[in-house]
């Protein structure tokens, strides 16, 4: 599932390329991806996109008439930026042709992505949007600590709950907790402010570093081959490999279809008093 660094890379890649281009035609081979109605897509013809923003795991494409194209790629949504003559790969769900001969395509192997075209002021009408917590990258340390202090439960669940803070998923929660040396099942209520401050700094450094790494990869390789770029991660999906900090084999724990990875030595569950 694409997370903040993946979506930032898509945004940084597409924004300068879309600048000044006008939509010439659209096509929706998988019409139900467009939740506000596939016919909506045609109304983009003749329009241009302005800025692209990211909010949690959503990308927001600003349209020149005040509307907004809101996209949540969910598990397997990929963006492609290709010449219109290029062969289609994967399960192409949406195509937008521009006046310079390029196409922005969206493929989605599991067809679970969600597109919405709404008036800018109706952003809150997009499902999940109203309940969405603040984007985690928009918070300063004090705001982050104050928000998490109000929550109970295991810290990994708190961190990935989009109603608490938006943008962190399974992969980056493992990375951030490893960096902060906090066990994923540690109860938030057993963590003091120092733990939460350490968690905030681990979150910033992990995500800022990852945004840079993924950006560089995507700028050189282009979009479309993947929906997520994970080669730089240190513990996520590395069960059995040595922990880069202490050498202990990374632990993998499968729960309801998603894997949690951590180091039992660096991330103790019980901290001696
Ligand atoms: Zn370790």
mmCIF file of C-alpha atoms and ligand atoms in Angstrom:
data_model
loop_
_atom_site.group_PDB
_atom_site.id
_atom_site.type_symbol
_atom_site.label_atom_id
_atom_site.label_comp_id
_atom_site.label_asym_id
_atom_site.label_seq_id
_atom_site.Cartn_x
_atom_site.Cartn_y
_atom_site.Cartn_z
ATOM 1 C CA UNK A 1 0.000 0.000 0.000
ATOM 2 C CA UNK A 2 1.472 3.345 -1.007
ATOM 3 C CA UNK A 3 2.352 5.493 2.014
ATOM 4 C CA UNK A 4 3.666 9.029 2.453
ATOM 5 C CA UNK A 5 7.072 8.682 0.678
ATOM 6 C CA UNK A 6 5.491 6.855 -2.291
ATOM 7 C CA UNK A 7 2.723 9.420 -2.706
ATOM 8 C CA UNK A 8 5.131 12.332 -2.290
ATOM 9 C CA UNK A 9 7.281 10.879 -5.072
ATOM 10 C CA UNK A 10 4.246 10.563 -7.383
ATOM 11 C CA UNK A 11 3.258 14.139 -6.570
ATOM 12 C CA UNK A 12 6.753 15.506 -7.159
ATOM 13 C CA UNK A 13 7.018 13.586 -10.429
ATOM 14 C CA UNK A 14 3.662 14.557 -11.898
ATOM 15 C CA UNK A 15 3.270 18.172 -10.811
ATOM 16 C CA UNK A 16 5.920 19.761 -13.076
ATOM 17 C CA UNK A 17 4.965 17.469 -15.957
ATOM 18 C CA UNK A 18 1.268 18.372 -15.841
ATOM 19 C CA UNK A 19 1.967 22.082 -15.679
ATOM 20 C CA UNK A 20 0.399 23.950 -18.596
ATOM 21 C CA UNK A 21 -1.130 20.842 -20.170
ATOM 22 C CA UNK A 22 -4.808 20.559 -21.060
ATOM 23 C CA UNK A 23 -6.842 17.358 -20.772
ATOM 24 C CA UNK A 24 -7.862 16.294 -24.289
ATOM 25 C CA UNK A 25 -9.665 13.047 -23.642
ATOM 26 C CA UNK A 26 -10.469 10.633 -20.851
ATOM 27 C CA UNK A 27 -11.337 6.980 -20.598
ATOM 28 C CA UNK A 28 -12.391 4.796 -17.677
ATOM 29 C CA UNK A 29 -11.938 1.089 -18.500
ATOM 30 C CA UNK A 30 -12.782 0.307 -14.839
ATOM 31 C CA UNK A 31 -15.620 2.789 -14.349
ATOM 32 C CA UNK A 32 -16.448 1.972 -10.723
ATOM 33 C CA UNK A 33 -13.067 3.302 -9.588
ATOM 34 C CA UNK A 34 -14.591 6.743 -10.061
ATOM 35 C CA UNK A 35 -16.925 6.872 -7.100
ATOM 36 C CA UNK A 36 -18.540 10.163 -8.053
ATOM 37 C CA UNK A 37 -19.506 8.658 -11.418
ATOM 38 C CA UNK A 38 -17.396 7.749 -14.445
ATOM 39 C CA UNK A 39 -19.207 10.345 -16.589
ATOM 40 C CA UNK A 40 -17.634 12.986 -14.351
ATOM 41 C CA UNK A 41 -14.288 12.280 -15.871
ATOM 42 C CA UNK A 42 -15.341 13.681 -19.267
ATOM 43 C CA UNK A 43 -16.004 17.039 -17.646
ATOM 44 C CA UNK A 44 -12.230 17.406 -17.159
ATOM 45 C CA UNK A 45 -11.714 17.730 -20.930
ATOM 46 C CA UNK A 46 -10.483 21.235 -21.725
ATOM 47 C CA UNK A 47 -9.234 21.789 -18.177
ATOM 48 C CA UNK A 48 -5.793 21.979 -16.628
ATOM 49 C CA UNK A 49 -4.463 20.805 -13.283
ATOM 50 C CA UNK A 50 -2.757 23.148 -10.883
ATOM 51 C CA UNK A 51 -1.062 22.025 -7.718
ATOM 52 C CA UNK A 52 -1.146 18.482 -6.424
ATOM 53 C CA UNK A 53 -1.374 18.122 -2.663
ATOM 54 C CA UNK A 54 -1.173 15.085 -0.427
ATOM 55 C CA UNK A 55 -3.406 14.572 2.594
ATOM 56 C CA UNK A 56 -2.798 11.337 4.478
ATOM 57 C CA UNK A 57 -2.961 8.606 1.850
ATOM 58 C CA UNK A 58 -4.970 10.754 -0.602
ATOM 59 C CA UNK A 59 -3.612 12.758 -3.539
ATOM 60 C CA UNK A 60 -5.538 15.934 -4.349
ATOM 61 C CA UNK A 61 -5.270 17.259 -7.914
ATOM 62 C CA UNK A 62 -6.524 20.852 -8.080
ATOM 63 C CA UNK A 63 -8.517 21.570 -11.267
ATOM 64 C CA UNK A 64 -8.435 25.084 -12.796
ATOM 65 C CA UNK A 65 -12.192 25.558 -12.228
ATOM 66 C CA UNK A 66 -12.068 25.080 -8.454
ATOM 67 C CA UNK A 67 -12.842 21.385 -8.454
ATOM 68 C CA UNK A 68 -10.609 18.749 -6.987
ATOM 69 C CA UNK A 69 -9.753 15.249 -8.164
ATOM 70 C CA UNK A 70 -9.196 13.197 -5.008
ATOM 71 C CA UNK A 71 -7.452 9.841 -5.391
ATOM 72 C CA UNK A 72 -6.817 7.152 -2.809
ATOM 73 C CA UNK A 73 -4.793 4.382 -4.511
ATOM 74 C CA UNK A 74 -5.523 1.951 -1.622
ATOM 75 C CA UNK A 75 -3.473 -1.268 -1.990
ATOM 76 C CA UNK A 76 -2.272 -1.508 -5.564
ATOM 77 C CA UNK A 77 -3.010 1.769 -7.387
ATOM 78 C CA UNK A 78 -0.156 2.909 -9.655
ATOM 79 C CA UNK A 79 0.333 6.032 -11.702
ATOM 80 C CA UNK A 80 1.952 6.009 -15.129
ATOM 81 C CA UNK A 81 3.227 8.929 -17.195
ATOM 82 C CA UNK A 82 3.776 7.729 -20.751
ATOM 83 C CA UNK A 83 3.537 8.579 -24.409
ATOM 84 C CA UNK A 84 0.013 7.868 -25.676
ATOM 85 C CA UNK A 85 1.444 5.218 -28.044
ATOM 86 C CA UNK A 86 3.009 3.199 -25.199
ATOM 87 C CA UNK A 87 1.601 -0.259 -24.552
ATOM 88 C CA UNK A 88 -0.748 -0.520 -21.592
ATOM 89 C CA UNK A 89 0.569 -2.592 -18.710
ATOM 90 C CA UNK A 90 -1.283 -3.954 -15.717
ATOM 91 C CA UNK A 91 -4.959 -3.494 -15.226
ATOM 92 C CA UNK A 92 -5.517 -0.002 -16.598
ATOM 93 C CA UNK A 93 -8.402 1.638 -14.785
ATOM 94 C CA UNK A 94 -8.299 5.272 -15.868
ATOM 95 C CA UNK A 95 -6.615 7.132 -18.753
ATOM 96 C CA UNK A 96 -6.257 10.860 -19.238
ATOM 97 C CA UNK A 97 -4.774 12.139 -22.505
ATOM 98 C CA UNK A 98 -3.079 15.559 -22.638
ATOM 99 C CA UNK A 99 -2.486 17.978 -25.496
ATOM 100 C CA UNK A 100 1.278 17.280 -25.646
ATOM 101 C CA UNK A 101 0.768 13.587 -26.505
ATOM 102 C CA UNK A 102 1.303 12.238 -22.976
ATOM 103 C CA UNK A 103 -1.085 10.122 -20.998
ATOM 104 C CA UNK A 104 -1.500 9.858 -17.274
ATOM 105 C CA UNK A 105 -2.711 6.344 -16.653
ATOM 106 C CA UNK A 106 -3.804 4.688 -13.471
ATOM 107 C CA UNK A 107 -3.617 0.917 -13.080
ATOM 108 C CA UNK A 108 -4.880 -1.051 -10.134
ATOM 109 C CA UNK A 109 -4.422 -4.823 -10.014
ATOM 110 C CA UNK A 110 -6.917 -5.251 -7.181
ATOM 111 C CA UNK A 111 -9.251 -2.481 -8.417
ATOM 112 C CA UNK A 112 -9.708 -1.130 -4.927
ATOM 113 C CA UNK A 113 -8.572 2.453 -5.536
ATOM 114 C CA UNK A 114 -11.006 5.329 -5.165
ATOM 115 C CA UNK A 115 -11.370 8.452 -7.273
ATOM 116 C CA UNK A 116 -13.653 11.366 -6.479
ATOM 117 C CA UNK A 117 -14.228 14.555 -8.449
ATOM 118 C CA UNK A 118 -15.690 17.184 -6.140
ATOM 119 C CA UNK A 119 -16.020 20.943 -5.775
ATOM 120 C CA UNK A 120 -13.124 22.238 -3.657
ATOM 121 C CA UNK A 121 -15.458 23.240 -0.827
ATOM 122 C CA UNK A 122 -16.992 19.746 -0.780
ATOM 123 C CA UNK A 123 -13.792 17.940 0.139
ATOM 124 C CA UNK A 124 -15.386 16.786 3.416
ATOM 125 C CA UNK A 125 -18.002 14.867 1.390
ATOM 126 C CA UNK A 126 -15.337 12.373 0.325
ATOM 127 C CA UNK A 127 -15.708 9.231 2.494
ATOM 128 C CA UNK A 128 -13.175 9.081 5.347
ATOM 129 C CA UNK A 129 -12.172 12.692 4.771
ATOM 130 C CA UNK A 130 -14.330 14.161 7.500
ATOM 131 C CA UNK A 131 -12.941 11.828 10.142
ATOM 132 C CA UNK A 132 -9.354 12.034 8.889
ATOM 133 C CA UNK A 133 -6.842 13.153 11.516
ATOM 134 C CA UNK A 134 -4.273 15.831 10.639
ATOM 135 C CA UNK A 135 -1.581 14.803 8.183
ATOM 136 C CA UNK A 136 1.273 13.557 10.327
ATOM 137 C CA UNK A 137 3.834 15.684 8.443
ATOM 138 C CA UNK A 138 1.903 18.845 9.279
ATOM 139 C CA UNK A 139 2.304 18.389 13.052
ATOM 140 C CA UNK A 140 4.968 19.818 15.306
ATOM 141 C CA UNK A 141 6.306 17.834 18.244
ATOM 142 C CA UNK A 142 3.954 19.315 20.864
ATOM 143 C CA UNK A 143 0.862 18.804 18.688
ATOM 144 C CA UNK A 144 1.851 15.206 17.966
ATOM 145 C CA UNK A 145 2.462 14.431 21.656
ATOM 146 C CA UNK A 146 -0.864 16.039 22.663
ATOM 147 C CA UNK A 147 -2.808 13.996 20.078
ATOM 148 C CA UNK A 148 -1.235 10.670 20.998
ATOM 149 C CA UNK A 149 -1.505 11.254 24.725
ATOM 150 C CA UNK A 150 -5.299 11.137 24.358
ATOM 151 C CA UNK A 151 -5.224 7.656 22.820
ATOM 152 C CA UNK A 152 -4.981 4.196 24.309
ATOM 153 C CA UNK A 153 -4.178 0.821 22.766
ATOM 154 C CA UNK A 154 -1.071 -0.630 21.184
ATOM 155 C CA UNK A 155 1.207 2.029 19.767
ATOM 156 C CA UNK A 156 1.345 0.511 16.263
ATOM 157 C CA UNK A 157 -2.456 0.595 16.077
ATOM 158 C CA UNK A 158 -2.535 4.189 17.309
ATOM 159 C CA UNK A 159 0.082 5.296 14.786
ATOM 160 C CA UNK A 160 -1.714 3.667 11.846
ATOM 161 C CA UNK A 161 -5.198 4.863 12.842
ATOM 162 C CA UNK A 162 -5.965 7.486 10.164
ATOM 163 C CA UNK A 163 -8.403 9.224 12.519
ATOM 164 C CA UNK A 164 -5.538 9.953 14.943
ATOM 165 C CA UNK A 165 -2.840 10.968 12.462
ATOM 166 C CA UNK A 166 -3.113 10.500 8.699
ATOM 167 C CA UNK A 167 -0.539 8.981 6.358
ATOM 168 C CA UNK A 168 1.247 6.178 8.210
ATOM 169 C CA UNK A 169 0.523 2.565 7.250
ATOM 170 C CA UNK A 170 1.869 -0.870 8.072
ATOM 171 C CA UNK A 171 5.317 -0.526 6.503
ATOM 172 C CA UNK A 172 6.353 2.862 7.845
ATOM 173 C CA UNK A 173 4.915 2.219 11.311
ATOM 174 C CA UNK A 174 7.361 -0.711 11.591
ATOM 175 C CA UNK A 175 10.235 1.515 10.446
ATOM 176 C CA UNK A 176 9.342 4.392 12.750
ATOM 177 C CA UNK A 177 8.915 2.146 15.816
ATOM 178 C CA UNK A 178 12.239 0.447 15.088
ATOM 179 C CA UNK A 179 13.917 3.844 14.825
ATOM 180 C CA UNK A 180 12.320 4.943 18.124
ATOM 181 C CA UNK A 181 13.167 1.573 19.756
ATOM 182 C CA UNK A 182 9.566 1.035 20.791
ATOM 183 C CA UNK A 183 7.820 -2.336 20.644
ATOM 184 C CA UNK A 184 4.820 -2.280 18.248
ATOM 185 C CA UNK A 185 2.565 -3.883 20.893
ATOM 186 C CA UNK A 186 3.610 -1.489 23.635
ATOM 187 C CA UNK A 187 0.549 0.106 25.220
ATOM 188 C CA UNK A 188 0.385 3.839 24.590
ATOM 189 C CA UNK A 189 -0.665 4.309 28.223
ATOM 190 C CA UNK A 190 2.701 2.904 29.412
ATOM 191 C CA UNK A 191 4.573 5.538 27.375
ATOM 192 C CA UNK A 192 5.572 8.841 28.933
ATOM 193 C CA UNK A 193 6.110 12.159 27.146
ATOM 194 C CA UNK A 194 9.773 11.360 26.555
ATOM 195 C CA UNK A 195 8.749 8.206 24.689
ATOM 196 C CA UNK A 196 6.250 10.180 22.596
ATOM 197 C CA UNK A 197 8.822 12.867 21.809
ATOM 198 C CA UNK A 198 11.303 10.193 20.757
ATOM 199 C CA UNK A 199 8.568 8.666 18.594
ATOM 200 C CA UNK A 200 7.874 12.028 16.941
ATOM 201 C CA UNK A 201 11.544 12.545 16.084
ATOM 202 C CA UNK A 202 11.807 8.980 14.741
ATOM 203 C CA UNK A 203 8.710 9.611 12.602
ATOM 204 C CA UNK A 204 10.145 12.841 11.130
ATOM 205 C CA UNK A 205 13.598 11.452 10.445
ATOM 206 C CA UNK A 206 12.328 8.166 8.969
ATOM 207 C CA UNK A 207 9.793 9.826 6.684
ATOM 208 C CA UNK A 208 12.026 12.726 5.613
ATOM 209 C CA UNK A 209 14.865 10.357 4.756
ATOM 210 C CA UNK A 210 12.496 7.973 2.933
ATOM 211 C CA UNK A 211 10.875 10.779 0.925
ATOM 212 C CA UNK A 212 14.332 11.735 -0.331
ATOM 213 C CA UNK A 213 15.319 8.134 -1.190
ATOM 214 C CA UNK A 214 12.038 7.330 -2.975
ATOM 215 C CA UNK A 215 12.035 10.671 -4.798
ATOM 216 C CA UNK A 216 15.498 9.990 -6.229
ATOM 217 C CA UNK A 217 14.502 6.464 -7.293
ATOM 218 C CA UNK A 218 11.313 7.604 -9.014
ATOM 219 C CA UNK A 219 12.998 10.550 -10.731
ATOM 220 C CA UNK A 220 15.536 8.172 -12.283
ATOM 221 C CA UNK A 221 13.320 5.112 -12.941
ATOM 222 C CA UNK A 222 10.016 6.837 -13.687
ATOM 223 C CA UNK A 223 6.570 5.899 -12.427
ATOM 224 C CA UNK A 224 4.495 2.842 -13.225
ATOM 225 C CA UNK A 225 6.743 -0.103 -12.416
ATOM 226 C CA UNK A 226 5.669 -0.097 -8.779
ATOM 227 C CA UNK A 227 3.139 1.478 -6.472
ATOM 228 C CA UNK A 228 5.512 1.442 -3.504
ATOM 229 C CA UNK A 229 9.284 1.630 -3.161
ATOM 230 C CA UNK A 230 10.564 -0.357 -0.193
ATOM 231 C CA UNK A 231 14.162 -1.410 -0.917
ATOM 232 C CA UNK A 232 15.591 1.029 1.643
ATOM 233 C CA UNK A 233 13.480 -0.153 4.587
ATOM 234 C CA UNK A 234 15.392 -1.616 7.526
ATOM 235 C CA UNK A 235 12.981 -4.047 9.220
ATOM 236 C CA UNK A 236 9.699 -4.135 7.309
ATOM 237 C CA UNK A 237 9.425 -7.421 5.351
ATOM 238 C CA UNK A 238 12.906 -8.376 6.535
ATOM 239 C CA UNK A 239 11.980 -11.185 8.944
ATOM 240 C CA UNK A 240 15.028 -13.339 9.692
ATOM 241 C CA UNK A 241 17.537 -10.787 8.405
ATOM 242 C CA UNK A 242 19.892 -9.238 10.966
ATOM 243 C CA UNK A 243 18.681 -6.065 12.675
ATOM 244 C CA UNK A 244 20.860 -3.250 11.250
ATOM 245 C CA UNK A 245 21.361 -1.920 14.790
ATOM 246 C CA UNK A 246 22.194 -5.016 16.879
ATOM 247 C CA UNK A 247 22.348 -8.040 14.547
ATOM 248 C CA UNK A 248 19.478 -9.958 16.189
ATOM 249 C CA UNK A 249 17.256 -11.597 13.508
ATOM 250 C CA UNK A 250 14.256 -9.379 12.741
ATOM 251 C CA UNK A 251 11.015 -10.876 14.000
ATOM 252 C CA UNK A 252 7.992 -11.255 11.731
ATOM 253 C CA UNK A 253 4.495 -11.595 13.067
ATOM 254 C CA UNK A 254 1.531 -12.141 10.821
ATOM 255 C CA UNK A 255 -1.799 -10.826 11.984
ATOM 256 C CA UNK A 256 -4.968 -10.532 9.898
ATOM 257 C CA UNK A 257 -3.079 -10.580 6.629
ATOM 258 C CA UNK A 258 -0.448 -7.960 7.399
ATOM 259 C CA UNK A 259 3.012 -8.519 8.807
ATOM 260 C CA UNK A 260 4.601 -6.646 11.683
ATOM 261 C CA UNK A 261 8.372 -6.642 11.872
ATOM 262 C CA UNK A 262 10.530 -5.555 14.783
ATOM 263 C CA UNK A 263 13.654 -6.386 16.760
ATOM 264 C CA UNK A 264 13.056 -8.141 20.090
ATOM 265 C CA UNK A 265 16.362 -6.866 21.452
ATOM 266 C CA UNK A 266 16.210 -3.181 20.395
ATOM 267 C CA UNK A 267 12.463 -2.851 20.940
ATOM 268 C CA UNK A 268 11.691 -4.475 24.310
ATOM 269 C CA UNK A 269 8.039 -4.766 25.278
ATOM 270 C CA UNK A 270 8.669 -4.410 29.009
ATOM 271 C CA UNK A 271 10.970 -1.641 30.031
ATOM 272 C CA UNK A 272 12.637 -2.268 33.418
ATOM 273 C CA UNK A 273 11.649 0.382 35.963
HETATM 274 ZN ZN1 LIG B 1 18.080 -4.793 17.083
#
